[in-house]
Coordinates of C-alpha atoms and ligand atoms in Angstrom, one line a residue:
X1 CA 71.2 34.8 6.8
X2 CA 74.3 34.3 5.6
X3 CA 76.1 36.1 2.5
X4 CA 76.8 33.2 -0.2
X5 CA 79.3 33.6 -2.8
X6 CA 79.6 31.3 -6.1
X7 CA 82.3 31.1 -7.4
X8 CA 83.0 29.5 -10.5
X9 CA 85.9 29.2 -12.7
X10 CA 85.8 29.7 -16.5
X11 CA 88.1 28.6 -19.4
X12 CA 86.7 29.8 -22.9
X13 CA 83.2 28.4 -21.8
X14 CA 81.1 31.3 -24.1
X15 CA 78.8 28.1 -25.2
X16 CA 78.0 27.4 -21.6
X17 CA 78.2 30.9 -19.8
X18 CA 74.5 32.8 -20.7
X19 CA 72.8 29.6 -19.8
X20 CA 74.6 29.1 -17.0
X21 CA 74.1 32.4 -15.9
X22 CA 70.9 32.1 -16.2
X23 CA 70.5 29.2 -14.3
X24 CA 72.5 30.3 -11.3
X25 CA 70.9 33.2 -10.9
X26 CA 68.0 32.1 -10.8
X27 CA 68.9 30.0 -8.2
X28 CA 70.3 32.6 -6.1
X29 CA 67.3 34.3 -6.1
X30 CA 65.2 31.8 -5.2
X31 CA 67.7 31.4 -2.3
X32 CA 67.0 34.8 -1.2
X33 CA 63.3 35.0 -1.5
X34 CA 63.7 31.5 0.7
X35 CA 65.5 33.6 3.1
X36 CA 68.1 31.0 3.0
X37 CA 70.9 33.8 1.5
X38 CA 71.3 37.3 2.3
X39 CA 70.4 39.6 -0.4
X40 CA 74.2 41.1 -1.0
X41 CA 75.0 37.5 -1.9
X42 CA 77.2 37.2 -5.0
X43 CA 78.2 34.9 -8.2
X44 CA 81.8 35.5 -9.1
X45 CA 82.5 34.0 -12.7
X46 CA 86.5 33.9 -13.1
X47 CA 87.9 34.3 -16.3
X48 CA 90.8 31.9 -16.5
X49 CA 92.3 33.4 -19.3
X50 CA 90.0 32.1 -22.3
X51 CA 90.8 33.1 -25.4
X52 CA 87.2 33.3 -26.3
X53 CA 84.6 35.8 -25.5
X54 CA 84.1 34.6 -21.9
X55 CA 85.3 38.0 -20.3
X56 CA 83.4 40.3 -22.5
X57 CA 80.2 38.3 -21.8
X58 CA 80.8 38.3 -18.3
X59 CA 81.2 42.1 -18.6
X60 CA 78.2 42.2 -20.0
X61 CA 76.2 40.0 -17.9
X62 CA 77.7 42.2 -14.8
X63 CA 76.1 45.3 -16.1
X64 CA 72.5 43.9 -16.4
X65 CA 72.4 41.8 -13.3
X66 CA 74.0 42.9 -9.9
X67 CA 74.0 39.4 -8.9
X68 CA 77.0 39.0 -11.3
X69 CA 80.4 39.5 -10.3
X70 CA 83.9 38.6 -12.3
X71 CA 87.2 38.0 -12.2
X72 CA 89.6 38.3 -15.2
X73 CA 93.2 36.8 -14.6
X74 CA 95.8 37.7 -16.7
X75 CA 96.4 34.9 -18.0
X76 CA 95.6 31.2 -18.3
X77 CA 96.7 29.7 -15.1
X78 CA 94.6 26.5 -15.1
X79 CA 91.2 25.3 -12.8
X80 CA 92.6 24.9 -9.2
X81 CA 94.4 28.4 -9.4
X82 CA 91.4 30.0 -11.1
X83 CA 89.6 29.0 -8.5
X84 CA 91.4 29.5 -5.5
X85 CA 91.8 33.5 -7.1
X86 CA 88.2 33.0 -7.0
X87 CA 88.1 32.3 -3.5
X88 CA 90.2 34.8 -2.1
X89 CA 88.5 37.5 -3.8
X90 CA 85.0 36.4 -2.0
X91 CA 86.3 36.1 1.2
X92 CA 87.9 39.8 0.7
X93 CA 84.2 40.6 -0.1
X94 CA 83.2 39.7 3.4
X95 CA 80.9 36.5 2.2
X96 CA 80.0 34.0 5.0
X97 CA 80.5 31.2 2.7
X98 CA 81.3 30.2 -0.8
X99 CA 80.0 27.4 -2.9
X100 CA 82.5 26.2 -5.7
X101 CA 80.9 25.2 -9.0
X102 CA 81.9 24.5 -12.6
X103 CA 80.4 26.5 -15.2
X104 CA 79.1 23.5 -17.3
X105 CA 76.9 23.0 -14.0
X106 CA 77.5 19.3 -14.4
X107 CA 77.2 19.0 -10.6
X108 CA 73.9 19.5 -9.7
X109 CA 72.8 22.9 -8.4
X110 CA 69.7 22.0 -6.4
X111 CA 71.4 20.7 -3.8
X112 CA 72.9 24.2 -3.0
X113 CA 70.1 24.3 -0.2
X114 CA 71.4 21.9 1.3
X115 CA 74.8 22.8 1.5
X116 CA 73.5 26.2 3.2
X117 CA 71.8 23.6 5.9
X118 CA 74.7 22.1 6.7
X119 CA 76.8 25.5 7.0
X120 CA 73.6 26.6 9.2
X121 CA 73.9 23.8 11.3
X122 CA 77.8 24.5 11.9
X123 CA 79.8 23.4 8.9
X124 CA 82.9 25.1 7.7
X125 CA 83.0 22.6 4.9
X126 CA 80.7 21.1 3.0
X127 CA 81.6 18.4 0.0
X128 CA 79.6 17.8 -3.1
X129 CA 79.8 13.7 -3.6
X130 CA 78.6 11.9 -6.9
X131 CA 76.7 9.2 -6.2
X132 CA 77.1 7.4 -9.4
X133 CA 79.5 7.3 -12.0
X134 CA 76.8 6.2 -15.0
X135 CA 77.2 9.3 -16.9
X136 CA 81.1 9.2 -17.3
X137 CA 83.0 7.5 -20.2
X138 CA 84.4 4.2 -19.4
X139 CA 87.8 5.1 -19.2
X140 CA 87.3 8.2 -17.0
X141 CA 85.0 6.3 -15.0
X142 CA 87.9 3.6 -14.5
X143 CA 90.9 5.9 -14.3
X144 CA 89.2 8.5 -11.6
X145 CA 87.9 5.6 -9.4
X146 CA 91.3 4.1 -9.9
X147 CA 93.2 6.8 -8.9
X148 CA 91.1 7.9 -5.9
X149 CA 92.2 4.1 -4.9
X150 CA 95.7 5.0 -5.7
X151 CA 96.0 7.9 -3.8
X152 CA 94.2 6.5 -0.7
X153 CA 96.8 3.7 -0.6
X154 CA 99.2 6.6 -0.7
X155 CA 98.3 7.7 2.8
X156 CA 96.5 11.3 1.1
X157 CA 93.2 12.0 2.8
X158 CA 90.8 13.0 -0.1
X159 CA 86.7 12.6 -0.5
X160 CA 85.9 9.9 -2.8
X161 CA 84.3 11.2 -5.6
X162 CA 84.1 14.7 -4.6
X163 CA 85.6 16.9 -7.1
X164 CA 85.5 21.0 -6.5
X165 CA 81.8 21.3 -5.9
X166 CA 82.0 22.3 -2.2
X167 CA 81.8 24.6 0.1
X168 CA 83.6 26.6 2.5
X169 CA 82.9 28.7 5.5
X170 CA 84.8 31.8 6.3
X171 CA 86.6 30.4 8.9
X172 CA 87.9 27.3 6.4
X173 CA 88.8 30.2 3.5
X174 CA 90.9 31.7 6.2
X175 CA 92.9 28.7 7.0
X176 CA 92.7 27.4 2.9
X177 CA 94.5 31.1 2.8
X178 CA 97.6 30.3 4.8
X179 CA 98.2 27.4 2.3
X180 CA 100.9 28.9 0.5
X181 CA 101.5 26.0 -2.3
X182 CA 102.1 26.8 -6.0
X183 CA 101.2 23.4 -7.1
X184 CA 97.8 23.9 -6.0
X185 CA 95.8 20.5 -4.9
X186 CA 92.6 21.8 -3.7
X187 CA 91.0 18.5 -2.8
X188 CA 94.1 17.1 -0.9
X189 CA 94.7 20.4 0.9
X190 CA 90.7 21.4 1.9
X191 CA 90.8 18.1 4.3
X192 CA 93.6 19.0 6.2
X193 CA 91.9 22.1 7.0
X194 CA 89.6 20.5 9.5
X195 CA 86.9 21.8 10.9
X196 CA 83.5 20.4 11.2
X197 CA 82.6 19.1 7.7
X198 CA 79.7 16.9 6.1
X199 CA 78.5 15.5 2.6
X200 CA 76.0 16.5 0.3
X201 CA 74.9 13.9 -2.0
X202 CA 74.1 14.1 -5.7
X203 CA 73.8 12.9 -9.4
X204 CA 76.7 14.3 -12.0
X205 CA 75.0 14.8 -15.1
X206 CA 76.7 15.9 -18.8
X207 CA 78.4 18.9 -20.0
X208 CA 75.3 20.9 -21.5
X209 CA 77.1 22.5 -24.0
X210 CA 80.9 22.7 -25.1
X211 CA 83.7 20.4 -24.4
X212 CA 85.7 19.2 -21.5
X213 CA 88.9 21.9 -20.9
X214 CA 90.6 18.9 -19.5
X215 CA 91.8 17.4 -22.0
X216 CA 94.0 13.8 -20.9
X217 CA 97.4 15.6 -20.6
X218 CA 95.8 18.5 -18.2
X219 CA 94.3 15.8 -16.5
X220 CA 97.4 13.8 -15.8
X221 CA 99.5 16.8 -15.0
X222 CA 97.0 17.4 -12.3
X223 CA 96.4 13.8 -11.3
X224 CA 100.9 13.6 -10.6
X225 CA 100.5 16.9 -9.0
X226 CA 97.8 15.4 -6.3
X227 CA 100.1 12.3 -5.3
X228 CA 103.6 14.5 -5.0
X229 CA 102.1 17.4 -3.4
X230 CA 100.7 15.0 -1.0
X231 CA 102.4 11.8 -0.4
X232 CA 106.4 11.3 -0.2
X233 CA 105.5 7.3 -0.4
X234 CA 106.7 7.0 -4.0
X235 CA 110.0 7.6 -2.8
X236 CA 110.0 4.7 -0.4
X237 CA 108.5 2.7 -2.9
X238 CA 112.0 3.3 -4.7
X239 CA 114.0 2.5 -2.0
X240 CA 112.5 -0.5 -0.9
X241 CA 112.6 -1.7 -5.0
X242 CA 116.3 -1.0 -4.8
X243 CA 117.0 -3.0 -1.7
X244 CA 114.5 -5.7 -3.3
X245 CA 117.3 -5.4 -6.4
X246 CA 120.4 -6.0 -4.5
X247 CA 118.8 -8.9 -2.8
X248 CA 117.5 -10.8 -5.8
X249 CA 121.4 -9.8 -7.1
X250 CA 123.0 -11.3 -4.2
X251 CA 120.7 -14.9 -4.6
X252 CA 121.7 -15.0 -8.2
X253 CA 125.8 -14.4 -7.4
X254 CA 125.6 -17.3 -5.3
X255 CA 123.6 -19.3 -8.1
X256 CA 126.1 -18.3 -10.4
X257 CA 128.8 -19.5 -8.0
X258 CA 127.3 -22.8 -7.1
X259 CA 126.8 -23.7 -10.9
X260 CA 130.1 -22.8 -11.6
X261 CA 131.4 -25.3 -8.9
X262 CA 129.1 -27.6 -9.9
X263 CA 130.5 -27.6 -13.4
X264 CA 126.9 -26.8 -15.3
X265 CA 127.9 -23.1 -15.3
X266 CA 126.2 -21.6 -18.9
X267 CA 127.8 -18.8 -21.0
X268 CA 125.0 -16.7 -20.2
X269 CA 125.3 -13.4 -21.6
X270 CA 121.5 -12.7 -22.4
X271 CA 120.6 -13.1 -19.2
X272 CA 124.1 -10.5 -18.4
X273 CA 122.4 -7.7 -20.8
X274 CA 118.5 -8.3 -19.5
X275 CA 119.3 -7.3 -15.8
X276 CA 121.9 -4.8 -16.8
X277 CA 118.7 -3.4 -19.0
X278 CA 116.4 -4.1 -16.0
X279 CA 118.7 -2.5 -13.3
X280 CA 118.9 0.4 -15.9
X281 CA 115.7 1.2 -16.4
X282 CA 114.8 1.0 -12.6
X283 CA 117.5 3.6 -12.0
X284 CA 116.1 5.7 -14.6
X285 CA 112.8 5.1 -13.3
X286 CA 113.6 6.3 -9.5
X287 CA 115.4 9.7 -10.8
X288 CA 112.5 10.3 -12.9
X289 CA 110.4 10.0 -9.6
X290 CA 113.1 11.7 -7.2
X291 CA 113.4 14.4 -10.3
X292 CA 109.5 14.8 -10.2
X293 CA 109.8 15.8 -6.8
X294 CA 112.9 18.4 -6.6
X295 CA 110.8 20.1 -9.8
X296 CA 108.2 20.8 -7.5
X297 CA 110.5 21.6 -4.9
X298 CA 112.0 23.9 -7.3
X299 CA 108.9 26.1 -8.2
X300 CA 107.6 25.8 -4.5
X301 CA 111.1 27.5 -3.5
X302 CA 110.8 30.5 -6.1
X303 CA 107.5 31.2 -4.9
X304 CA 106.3 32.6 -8.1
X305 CA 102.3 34.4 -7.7
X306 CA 100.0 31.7 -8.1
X307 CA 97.7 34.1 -10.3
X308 CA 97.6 38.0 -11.1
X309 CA 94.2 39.5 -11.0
X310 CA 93.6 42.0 -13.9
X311 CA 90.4 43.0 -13.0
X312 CA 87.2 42.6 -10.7
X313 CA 83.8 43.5 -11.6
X314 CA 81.4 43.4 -8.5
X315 CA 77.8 45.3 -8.2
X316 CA 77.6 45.9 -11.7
X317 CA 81.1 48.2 -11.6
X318 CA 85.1 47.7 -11.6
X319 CA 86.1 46.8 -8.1
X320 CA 89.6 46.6 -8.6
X321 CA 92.5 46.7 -11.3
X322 CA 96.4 44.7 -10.9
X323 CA 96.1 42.3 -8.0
X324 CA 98.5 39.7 -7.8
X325 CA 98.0 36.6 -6.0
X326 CA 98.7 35.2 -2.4
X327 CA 102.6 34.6 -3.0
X328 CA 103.5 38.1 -4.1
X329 CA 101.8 39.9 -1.5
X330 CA 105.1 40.8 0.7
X331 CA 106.2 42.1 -2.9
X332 CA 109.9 39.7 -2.3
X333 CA 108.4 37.4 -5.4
X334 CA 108.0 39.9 -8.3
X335 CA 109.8 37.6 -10.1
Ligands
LIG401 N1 88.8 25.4 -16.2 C1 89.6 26.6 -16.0 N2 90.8 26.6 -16.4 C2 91.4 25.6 -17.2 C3 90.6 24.5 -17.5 C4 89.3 24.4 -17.0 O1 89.1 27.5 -15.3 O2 92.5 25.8 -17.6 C5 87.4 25.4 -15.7 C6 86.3 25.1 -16.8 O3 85.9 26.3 -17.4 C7 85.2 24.5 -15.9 C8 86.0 23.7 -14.9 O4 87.3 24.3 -14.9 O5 84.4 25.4 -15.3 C9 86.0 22.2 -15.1 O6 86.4 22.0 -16.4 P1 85.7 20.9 -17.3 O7 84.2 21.0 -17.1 O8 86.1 21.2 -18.7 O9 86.3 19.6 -16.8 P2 85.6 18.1 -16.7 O10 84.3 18.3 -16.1 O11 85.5 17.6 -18.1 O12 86.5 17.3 -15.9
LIG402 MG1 82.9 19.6 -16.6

């Protein structure tokens, strides 16, 4: 039976957390009275930071129910790295696998028994895909599908509408481990681990309770992240629009040659400042891109910890105090 670790991130969720809670671990213990999930098997709730009463309800929780585990990070350090801190604390636990959930359990937690299937059957990774998009807002419905479009024409390998419901065997958390990248990507990076993997169907409902903590500015940070951590092709892109520039320049020198031989040469000064205005803004427009890129470059290079641990609560008790995360571990990035 294998040991099964939830993991699931937190950002001042207090309206969602005792329900939650309560739903999960239920689950988990119908799991192990199914004898699909060995009885030391764990929920880790990680406290990204909220400013809310998140932690001390999770402190709470932990004392009446051994099933519940938790993470505090320091400080607000956004979902993917929340997660990932997540992550590497269950595999330090020893689980066999760990199912990634968010705590307004929009993703559907019944089909957790069949992500354990699939791991039984030989899965390292196993993705959670929507089936439907009904329950979304038009515009999110239209920018996610469009951007999963985007990003395919990119060349970046990622699941089509799979978010971060998924799960991972040890042997994937091993490899996810060696991915040393601040600006973390998790559904670009988790299909590049390889491995056997498969797909678990199922219908996204709404957020129970509380709001979204991805507000649109979040969400476009995170969507920019995905295509430069991923996919250089932008910068092409620019290249090829410059060479495309000089030859469209080149056709109209010669225009404005000919017409000047042929004596129907206009004084043509509006048409002067539009491609001097036009040439300008695509120059701008390729730094900004090139610029994106050597920002990312630049807080790859400092390899600053992804997170800091401030404490872990497993089996009811504090695990651990001050644990920083993956990048400060040869203790050269205590910047
Ligand atoms: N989350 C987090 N840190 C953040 C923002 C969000 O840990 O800075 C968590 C949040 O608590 C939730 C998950 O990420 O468990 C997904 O967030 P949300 O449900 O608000 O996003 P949406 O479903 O609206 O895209
Ligand atoms: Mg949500």
């Amino acid at each position: 039976m294998p040991k099964v670790y939830f993991v699931i991130p937190c950002y001042n969720e207090e309206e969602v957390l005792n329900e939650t809670m309560k739903r999960l671990s239920r689950k988990l213990q119908q799991l192990i009275a199914d004898g699909k999930a060995a009885e030391d098997s764990r929920m880790l709730f990680v406290d990204d930071g909220s400013k809310d009463k998140t932690w001390s309800i999770i402190q709470e929780k932990s004392g009446e129910n051994k099933y519940i585990g938790g993470v505090k990070l320091s400080r607000n350090r956004g979902h993917q790295n929340a997660l990932f801190s997540g992550l590497m604390t269950a595999k330090e636990h020893g689980c066999d696998c760990v199912i990634s959930l968010d705590a307004d359990l929009q993703d559907d937690i019944e089909v957790i028994d069949q992500f354990i299937e699939k791991y039984m059957e030989g899965c390292e990774v196993v993705y959670g895909v929507r089936n439907s998009r009904k329950k979304d807002t038009f515009f999110k419905r239209t920018t996610a599908q469009g951007y999963y479009k985007f990003m395919k024409a990119l060349g970046v390998d990622i699941v089509y509408n799979h978010a971060d419901y998924r799960l991972l065997g040890s042997k994937a958390l091993d490899a996810l481990s060696e991915y040393r990248e601040v600006n973390l990507f998790l559904r670009g990076i988790v299909p590049l681990i390889g491995y056997r993997s498969d797909y678990v169907y199922y219908e996204r409902s709404e957020r129970f309770a509380g709001e979204s903590k991805y507000p649109l500015k979040k969400m476009i940070r995170f969507a920019i992240d995905g295509i430069t951590s991923f996919s250089v092709k932008p910068l092409k892109l620019i290249s090829n629009l410059g060479i495309l520039m000089c030859v469209f320049s080149l056709i109209g020198f010669i225009y404005a040659l000919v017409s000047y031989f042929m004596g129907v040469a206009q004084s043509g000064w509006p048409s002067i400042i539009c491609s001097i205005w036009f040439i300008g803004g695509l120059q701008m427009l390729g730094i900004g891109i090139v610029g994106s890129y050597v920002g990312r470059i630049y807080s790859e290079v400092k390899q600053r910890p992804r997170y800091r641990i401030e404490k872990t609560i497993i089996n009811g008790e504090p695990d651990k105090e001050e644990e920083a995360g993956e990048n400060d571990k040869d203790g050269k990035n205590a910047s």
